[in-house]
XYZ file of C-alpha atoms in Angstrom:
438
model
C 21.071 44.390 14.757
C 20.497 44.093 10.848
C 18.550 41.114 10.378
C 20.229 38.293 8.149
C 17.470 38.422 5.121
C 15.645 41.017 3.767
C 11.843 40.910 4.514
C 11.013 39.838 0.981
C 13.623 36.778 1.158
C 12.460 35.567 4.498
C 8.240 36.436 3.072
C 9.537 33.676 -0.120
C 11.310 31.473 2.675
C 7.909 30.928 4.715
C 6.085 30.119 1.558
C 8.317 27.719 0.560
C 8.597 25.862 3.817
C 4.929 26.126 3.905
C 5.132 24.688 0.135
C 7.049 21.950 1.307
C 4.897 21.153 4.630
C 1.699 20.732 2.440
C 4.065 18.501 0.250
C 4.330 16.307 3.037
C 1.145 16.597 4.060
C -0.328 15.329 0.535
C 1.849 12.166 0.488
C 0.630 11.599 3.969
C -2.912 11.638 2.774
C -2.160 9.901 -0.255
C -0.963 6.997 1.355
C -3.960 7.108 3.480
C -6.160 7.248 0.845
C -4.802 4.531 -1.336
C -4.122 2.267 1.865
C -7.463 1.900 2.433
C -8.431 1.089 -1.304
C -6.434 -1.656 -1.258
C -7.393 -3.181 1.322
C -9.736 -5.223 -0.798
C -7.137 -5.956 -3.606
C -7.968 -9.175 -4.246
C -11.762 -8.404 -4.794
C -10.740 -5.757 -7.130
C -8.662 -8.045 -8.901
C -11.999 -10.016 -9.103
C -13.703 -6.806 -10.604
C -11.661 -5.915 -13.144
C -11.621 -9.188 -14.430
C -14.528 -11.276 -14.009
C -14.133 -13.723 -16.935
C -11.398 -15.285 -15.589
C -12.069 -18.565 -14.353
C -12.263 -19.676 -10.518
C -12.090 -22.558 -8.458
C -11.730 -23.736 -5.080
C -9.434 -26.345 -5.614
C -6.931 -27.536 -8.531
C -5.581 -30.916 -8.727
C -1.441 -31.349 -8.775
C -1.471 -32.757 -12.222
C -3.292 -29.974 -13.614
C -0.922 -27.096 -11.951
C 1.889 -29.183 -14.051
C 0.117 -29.047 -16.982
C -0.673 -25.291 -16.821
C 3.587 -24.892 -15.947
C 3.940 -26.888 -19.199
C 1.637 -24.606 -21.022
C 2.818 -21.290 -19.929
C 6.690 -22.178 -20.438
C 5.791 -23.375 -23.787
C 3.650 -20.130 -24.903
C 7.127 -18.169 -23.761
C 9.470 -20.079 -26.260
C 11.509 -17.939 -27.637
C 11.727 -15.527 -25.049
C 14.442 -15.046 -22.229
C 14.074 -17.542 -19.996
C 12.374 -17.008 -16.996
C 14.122 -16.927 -13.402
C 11.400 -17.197 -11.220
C 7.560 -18.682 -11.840
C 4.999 -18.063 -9.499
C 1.851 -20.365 -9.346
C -1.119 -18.756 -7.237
C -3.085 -21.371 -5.859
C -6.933 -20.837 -5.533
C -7.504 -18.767 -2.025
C -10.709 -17.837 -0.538
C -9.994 -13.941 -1.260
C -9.104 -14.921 -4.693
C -10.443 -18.455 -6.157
C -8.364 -18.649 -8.967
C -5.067 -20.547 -10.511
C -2.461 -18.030 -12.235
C 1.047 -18.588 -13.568
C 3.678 -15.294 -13.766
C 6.829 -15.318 -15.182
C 9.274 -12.649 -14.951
C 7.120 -11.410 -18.189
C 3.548 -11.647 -18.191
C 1.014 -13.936 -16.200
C -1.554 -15.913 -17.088
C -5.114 -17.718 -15.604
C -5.388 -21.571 -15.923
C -8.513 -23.376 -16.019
C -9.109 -26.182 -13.580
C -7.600 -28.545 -16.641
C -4.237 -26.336 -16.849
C -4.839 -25.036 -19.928
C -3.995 -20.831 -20.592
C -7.515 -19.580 -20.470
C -6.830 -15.730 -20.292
C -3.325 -13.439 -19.937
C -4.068 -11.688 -16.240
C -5.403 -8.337 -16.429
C -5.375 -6.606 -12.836
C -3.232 -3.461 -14.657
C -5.655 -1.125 -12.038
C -5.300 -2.812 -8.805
C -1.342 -2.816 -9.673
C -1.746 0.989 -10.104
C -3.061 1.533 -6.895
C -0.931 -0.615 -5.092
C 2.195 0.844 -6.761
C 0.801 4.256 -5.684
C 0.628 3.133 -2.073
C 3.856 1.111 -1.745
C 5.874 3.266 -3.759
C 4.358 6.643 -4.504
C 5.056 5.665 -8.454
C 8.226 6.039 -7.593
C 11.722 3.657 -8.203
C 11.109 1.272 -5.700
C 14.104 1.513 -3.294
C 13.245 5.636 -3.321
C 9.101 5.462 -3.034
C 9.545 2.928 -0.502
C 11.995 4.015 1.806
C 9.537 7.508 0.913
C 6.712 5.503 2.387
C 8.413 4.015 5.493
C 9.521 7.458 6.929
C 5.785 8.713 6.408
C 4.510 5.378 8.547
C 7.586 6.701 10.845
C 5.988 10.184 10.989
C 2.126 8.914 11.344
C 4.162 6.850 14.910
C 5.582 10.690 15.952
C 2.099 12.588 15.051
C -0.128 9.789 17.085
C 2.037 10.158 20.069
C 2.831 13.894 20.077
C -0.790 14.376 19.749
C -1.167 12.092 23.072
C 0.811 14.560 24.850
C 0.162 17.684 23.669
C -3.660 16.854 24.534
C -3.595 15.531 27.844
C -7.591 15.566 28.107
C -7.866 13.401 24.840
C -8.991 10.662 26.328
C -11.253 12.017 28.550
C -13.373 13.849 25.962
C -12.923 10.907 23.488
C -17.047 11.216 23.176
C -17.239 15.129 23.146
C -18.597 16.682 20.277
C -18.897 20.390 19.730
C -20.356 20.240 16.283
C -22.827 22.917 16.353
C -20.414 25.806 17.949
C -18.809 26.606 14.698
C -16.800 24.900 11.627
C -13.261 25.321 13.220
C -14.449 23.916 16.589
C -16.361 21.190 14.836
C -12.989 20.179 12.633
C -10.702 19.793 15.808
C -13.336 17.900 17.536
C -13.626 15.434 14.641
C -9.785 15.140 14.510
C -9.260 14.794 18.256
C -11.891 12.241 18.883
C -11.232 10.211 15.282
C -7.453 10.097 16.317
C -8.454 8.846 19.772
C -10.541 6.112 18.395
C -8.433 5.010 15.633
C -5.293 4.922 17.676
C -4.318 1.590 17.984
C -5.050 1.076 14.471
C -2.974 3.965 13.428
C 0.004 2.834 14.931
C -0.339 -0.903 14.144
C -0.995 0.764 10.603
C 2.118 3.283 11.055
C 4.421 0.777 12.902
C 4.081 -1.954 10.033
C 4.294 0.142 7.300
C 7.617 1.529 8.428
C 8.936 -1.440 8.834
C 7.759 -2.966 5.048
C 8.872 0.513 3.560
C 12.444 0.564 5.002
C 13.139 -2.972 4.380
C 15.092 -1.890 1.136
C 16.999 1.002 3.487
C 17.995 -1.615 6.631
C 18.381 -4.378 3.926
C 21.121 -2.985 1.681
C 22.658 -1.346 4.609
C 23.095 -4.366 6.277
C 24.404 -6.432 3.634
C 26.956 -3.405 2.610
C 28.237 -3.500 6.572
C 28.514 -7.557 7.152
C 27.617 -9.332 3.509
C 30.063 -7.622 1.215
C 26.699 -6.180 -0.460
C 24.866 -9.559 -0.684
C 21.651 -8.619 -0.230
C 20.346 -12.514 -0.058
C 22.562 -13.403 2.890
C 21.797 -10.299 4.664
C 17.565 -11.747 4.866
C 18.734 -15.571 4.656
C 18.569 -15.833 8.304
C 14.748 -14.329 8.410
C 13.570 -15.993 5.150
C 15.769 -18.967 4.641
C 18.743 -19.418 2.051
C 18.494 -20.736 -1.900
C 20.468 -23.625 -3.147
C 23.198 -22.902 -5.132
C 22.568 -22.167 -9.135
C 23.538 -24.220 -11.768
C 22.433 -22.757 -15.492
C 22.724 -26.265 -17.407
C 20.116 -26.899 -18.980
C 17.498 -29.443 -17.571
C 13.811 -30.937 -17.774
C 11.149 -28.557 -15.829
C 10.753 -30.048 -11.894
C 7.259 -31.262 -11.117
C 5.304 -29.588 -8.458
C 3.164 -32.647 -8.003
C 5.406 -34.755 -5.537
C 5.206 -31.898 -3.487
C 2.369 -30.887 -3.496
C 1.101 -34.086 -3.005
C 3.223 -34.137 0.345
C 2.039 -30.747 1.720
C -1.451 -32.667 0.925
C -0.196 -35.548 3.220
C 2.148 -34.256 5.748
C 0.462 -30.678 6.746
C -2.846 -31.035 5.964
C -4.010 -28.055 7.851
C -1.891 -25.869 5.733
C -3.926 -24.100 3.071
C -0.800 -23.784 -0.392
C -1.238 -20.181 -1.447
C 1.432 -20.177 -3.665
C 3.685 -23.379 -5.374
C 7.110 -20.872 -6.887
C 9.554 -22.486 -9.229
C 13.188 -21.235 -8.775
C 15.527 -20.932 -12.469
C 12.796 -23.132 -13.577
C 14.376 -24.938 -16.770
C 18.254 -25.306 -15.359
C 19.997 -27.679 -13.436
C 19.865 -25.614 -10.298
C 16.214 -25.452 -10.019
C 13.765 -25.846 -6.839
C 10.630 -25.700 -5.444
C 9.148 -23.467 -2.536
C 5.732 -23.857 -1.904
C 4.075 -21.183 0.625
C 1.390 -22.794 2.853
C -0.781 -20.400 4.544
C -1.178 -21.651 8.709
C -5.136 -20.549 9.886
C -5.627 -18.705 13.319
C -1.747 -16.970 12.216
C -0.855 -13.758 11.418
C 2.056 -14.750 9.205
C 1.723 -14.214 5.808
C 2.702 -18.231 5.522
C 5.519 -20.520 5.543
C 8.289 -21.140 2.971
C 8.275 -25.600 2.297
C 11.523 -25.965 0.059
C 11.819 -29.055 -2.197
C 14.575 -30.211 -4.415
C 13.451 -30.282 -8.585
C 12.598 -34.464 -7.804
C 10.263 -33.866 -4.938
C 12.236 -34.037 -2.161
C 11.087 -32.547 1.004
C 14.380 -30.182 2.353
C 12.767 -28.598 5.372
C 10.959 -24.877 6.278
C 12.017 -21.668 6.944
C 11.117 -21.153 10.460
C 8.569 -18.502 9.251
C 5.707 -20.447 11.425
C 8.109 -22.167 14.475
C 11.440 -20.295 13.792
C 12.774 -17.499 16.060
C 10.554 -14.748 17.190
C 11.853 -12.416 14.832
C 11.538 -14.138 12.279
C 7.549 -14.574 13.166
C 7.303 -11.160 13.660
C 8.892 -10.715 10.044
C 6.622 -13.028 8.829
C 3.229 -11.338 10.130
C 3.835 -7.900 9.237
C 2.460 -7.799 6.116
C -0.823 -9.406 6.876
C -1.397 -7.047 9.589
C -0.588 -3.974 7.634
C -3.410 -5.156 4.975
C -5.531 -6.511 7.121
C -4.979 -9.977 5.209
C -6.582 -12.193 8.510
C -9.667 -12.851 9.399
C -11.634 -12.826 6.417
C -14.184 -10.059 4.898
C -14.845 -8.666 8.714
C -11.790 -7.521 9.406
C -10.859 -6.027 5.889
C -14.010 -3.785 6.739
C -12.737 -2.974 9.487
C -9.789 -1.980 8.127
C -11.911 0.247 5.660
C -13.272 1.967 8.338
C -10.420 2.890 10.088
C -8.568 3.568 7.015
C -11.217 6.082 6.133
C -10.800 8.159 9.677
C -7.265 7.711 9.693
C -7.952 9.985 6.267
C -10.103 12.334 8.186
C -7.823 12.689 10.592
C -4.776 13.609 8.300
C -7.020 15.797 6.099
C -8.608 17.712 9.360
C -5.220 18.073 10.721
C -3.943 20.281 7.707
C -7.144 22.479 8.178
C -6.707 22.916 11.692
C -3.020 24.254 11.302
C -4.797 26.541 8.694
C -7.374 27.872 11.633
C -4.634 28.414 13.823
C -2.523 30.307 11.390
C -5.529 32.552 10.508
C -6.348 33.259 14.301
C -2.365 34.656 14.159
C -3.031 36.936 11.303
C -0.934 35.005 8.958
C -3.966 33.806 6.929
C -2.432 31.338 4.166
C -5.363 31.117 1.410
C -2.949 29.309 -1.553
C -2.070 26.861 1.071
C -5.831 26.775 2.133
C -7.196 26.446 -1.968
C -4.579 24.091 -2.664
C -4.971 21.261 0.557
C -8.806 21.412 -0.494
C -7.992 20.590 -4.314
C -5.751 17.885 -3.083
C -8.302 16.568 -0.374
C -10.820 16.124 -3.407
C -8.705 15.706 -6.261
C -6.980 12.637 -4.630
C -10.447 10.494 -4.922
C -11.558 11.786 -7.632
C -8.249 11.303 -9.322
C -8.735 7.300 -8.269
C -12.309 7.331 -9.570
C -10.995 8.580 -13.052
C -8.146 5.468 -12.941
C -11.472 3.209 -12.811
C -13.219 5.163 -15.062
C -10.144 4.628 -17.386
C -9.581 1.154 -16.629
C -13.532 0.237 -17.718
C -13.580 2.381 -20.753
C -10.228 2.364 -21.878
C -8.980 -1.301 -20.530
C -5.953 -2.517 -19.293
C -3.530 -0.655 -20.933
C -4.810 2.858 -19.582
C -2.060 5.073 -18.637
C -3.501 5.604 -14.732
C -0.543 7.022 -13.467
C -0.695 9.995 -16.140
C -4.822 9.749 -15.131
C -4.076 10.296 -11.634
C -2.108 13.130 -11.823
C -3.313 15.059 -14.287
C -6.684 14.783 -12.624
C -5.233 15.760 -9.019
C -3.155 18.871 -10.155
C -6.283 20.061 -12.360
C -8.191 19.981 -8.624
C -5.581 22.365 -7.196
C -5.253 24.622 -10.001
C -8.857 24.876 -10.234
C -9.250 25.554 -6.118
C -6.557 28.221 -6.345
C -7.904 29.607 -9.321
C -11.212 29.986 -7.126
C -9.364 31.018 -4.235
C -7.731 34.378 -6.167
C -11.143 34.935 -7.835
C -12.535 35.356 -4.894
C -10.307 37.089 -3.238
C -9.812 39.664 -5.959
C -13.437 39.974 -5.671
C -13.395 40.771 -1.882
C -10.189 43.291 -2.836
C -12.473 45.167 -5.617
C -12.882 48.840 -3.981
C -16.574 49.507 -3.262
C -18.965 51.961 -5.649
C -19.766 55.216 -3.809
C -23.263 55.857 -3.752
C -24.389 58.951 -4.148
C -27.908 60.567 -3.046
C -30.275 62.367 -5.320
């Protein structure tokens, strides 16, 4: 029978399914890579900025007063819908106010002592959540590769029924192919609850925006806010008259009184400036996963209940932990290096796993040394591409252009590995000089 392609369209076929595979593969790693960075966000925040002024504590009066000073330095401008008030945290000891516009850091008086300047650590946490991408696309992106790292962890399970039983057996000195699926096998073995806690999580935060809209398009006429109300809670109804700012004193003043085990990470100010304004202050429980609880006050301090984040239904805790246990946001500087750790062998183990496909394929005589070149530019332009976003961000400042960084230094890696790669291979292709005898 007469095949369906010519040899030469099914030879460009392979390549570009290969193309696309180490696609995949890159994104995978990326997200690897860049998931473990951030892991200590908040003490890079702290690096790139370490002028800004911290505290432990900061009084109720003085979080007004900074409110007061912020809206005023935005007159002018469109008002803002939501403002966010950080409190002081143990990962990050200090007080800063963000509008829908810019943010700023408060001293322990209220006044603006610096605009917030964290433009790197937003880079990198962009480039995990979202591969730079529109959000709803780069994070639905995201959530099928958590999705894939579930199917890879347990396909490996069964297609290596002895994994577990050599979990300690290395075979480093045999050879480099040998010592590369050893390292992957027994990596993937250790890190595997943490890989799937890791994977699990992270497709659920990444298709959020996928599940959310399509629920609200199937039974909330496309309202995306009713759709999460019953997981999150529901918002007042708005009212744009003008009115006086709310105080967040009264209630933070009865957090202080009424739940004074909860730590406030975060006092947020709802069409701050309008008639249909509100308070939501997020207390952080210890000894919980959840990423906190939602208080809700009226714009004259008056206490209007929770949203069930900490007590509510079990989805709804469940919901509510998630994040933490993605980022490893519990139990202080141990377990974010912890998280480090693993983070780094999950890497290995992605990285190693593209290699050992590569072994196989050259074992079949289908040798694939673009593919090859290019997965080792990416494995070492990735990092290095991230060390050149620092680089930028201490030379250059804030306003660096990392993403442009990034990139530029990643692709320059695998043009200069395949470059190498067809050097040398012309090299070994180079017909030998005949010697001849005297």
């Amino acid at each position: 029978m007469k095949p369906l392609f010519a040899k030469q369209t099914v030879r460009k076929g392979v390549s570009a399914h290969s193309a696309i595979g180490l696609v995949c593969c890159a994104l995978l790693y990326l997200i690897c890579v860049t998931g473990t960075a951030i892991v200590l966000f908040e003490e890079i925040q702290r690096l790139e900025q370490p002028g800004a002024p911290e505290m432990d504590r900061i009084a109720p009066q003085a979080v007004d007063a900074g409110i007061a000073n912020v809206v005023a330095a935005e007159e002018g401008a469109t008002p803002t819908t939501h403002l966010y008030v950080h409190m002081p945290t143990e990962a990050l000891p200090r007080t800063t106010i963000t509008t829908d516009t810019q943010a700023f850091h408060i001293d322990a008086q209220g006044a603006i002592a610096v605009p917030e300047e964290n433009a790197w650590a937003e880079f990198l946490l962009a480039l995990h959540y979202r591969l730079n991408l529109p959000a709803i696309w780069g994070m639905s992106l995201v959530g099928l590769f958590g999705a894939m790292i579930v199917a890879l962890a347990v396909s490996g399970i069964v297609a290596h029924p002895r994994i577990f039983r050599d979990a300690f057996r290395l075979r480093a000195r045999r050879n480099d192919e040998v010592s590369t699926l050893d390292w992957h096998n027994r990596l993937a073995v250790w890190t595997l609850p943490f890989a799937l806690a890791i994977a699990l999580t992270g497709a659920m935060i990444g298709l959020f925006y996928i599940s959310g809209y399509s629920l609200a398009a199937a039974d909330y006429d496309g309202d995306s806010e009713a759709a999460i109300a019953p997981v999150f809670g529901t918002e007042p109804d708005g009212d744009e008259a003008a009115a006086p700012l709310p105080k967040v004193t009264p209630a933070l003043d009865y957090m202080a009184r009424n739940y004074p085990e909860v730590r406030v990470s975060y006092a947020i100010l709802h069409d701050p400036g309008t008639r249909g304004q509100h308070v939501q202050i997020v207390g952080v429980h210890g000894q919980r996963l959840i990423f906190g609880e939602y208080y809700a006050f009226g714009a004259d301090g008056t206490f209007n209940g929770t949203a069930g984040l900490a007590d509510g239904t079990l989805g709804q805790q469940i919901a509510a932990s998630i994040y933490n246990l993605h980022f490893g946001n519990f139990g202080g500087l141990p377990v974010k290096l912890a998280y480090i750790v693993f983070g780094i062998a999950l890497t290995i183990v992605v990285s190693t796993g593209t290699f050992i496909w590569l072994n196989k394929q050259d074992r079949k005589g289908s040798p694939r040394p673009s593919i090859r070149a290019s997965w080792w530019g990416i494995t070492i332009g990735m990092p290095l591409g991230i060390a050149a976003t620092l680089a930028a961000r201490m030379t250059m400042g804030n306003e660096a252009p990392f993403v442009a960084i990034f990139w530029i230094f990643t692709l320059a890696a695998v043009a200069a590995a395949l470059m190498a790669s067809r050097r040398s291979t012309m090299v070994k292709a180079k017909p030998a000089v005949p010697e001849f005898a005297p």
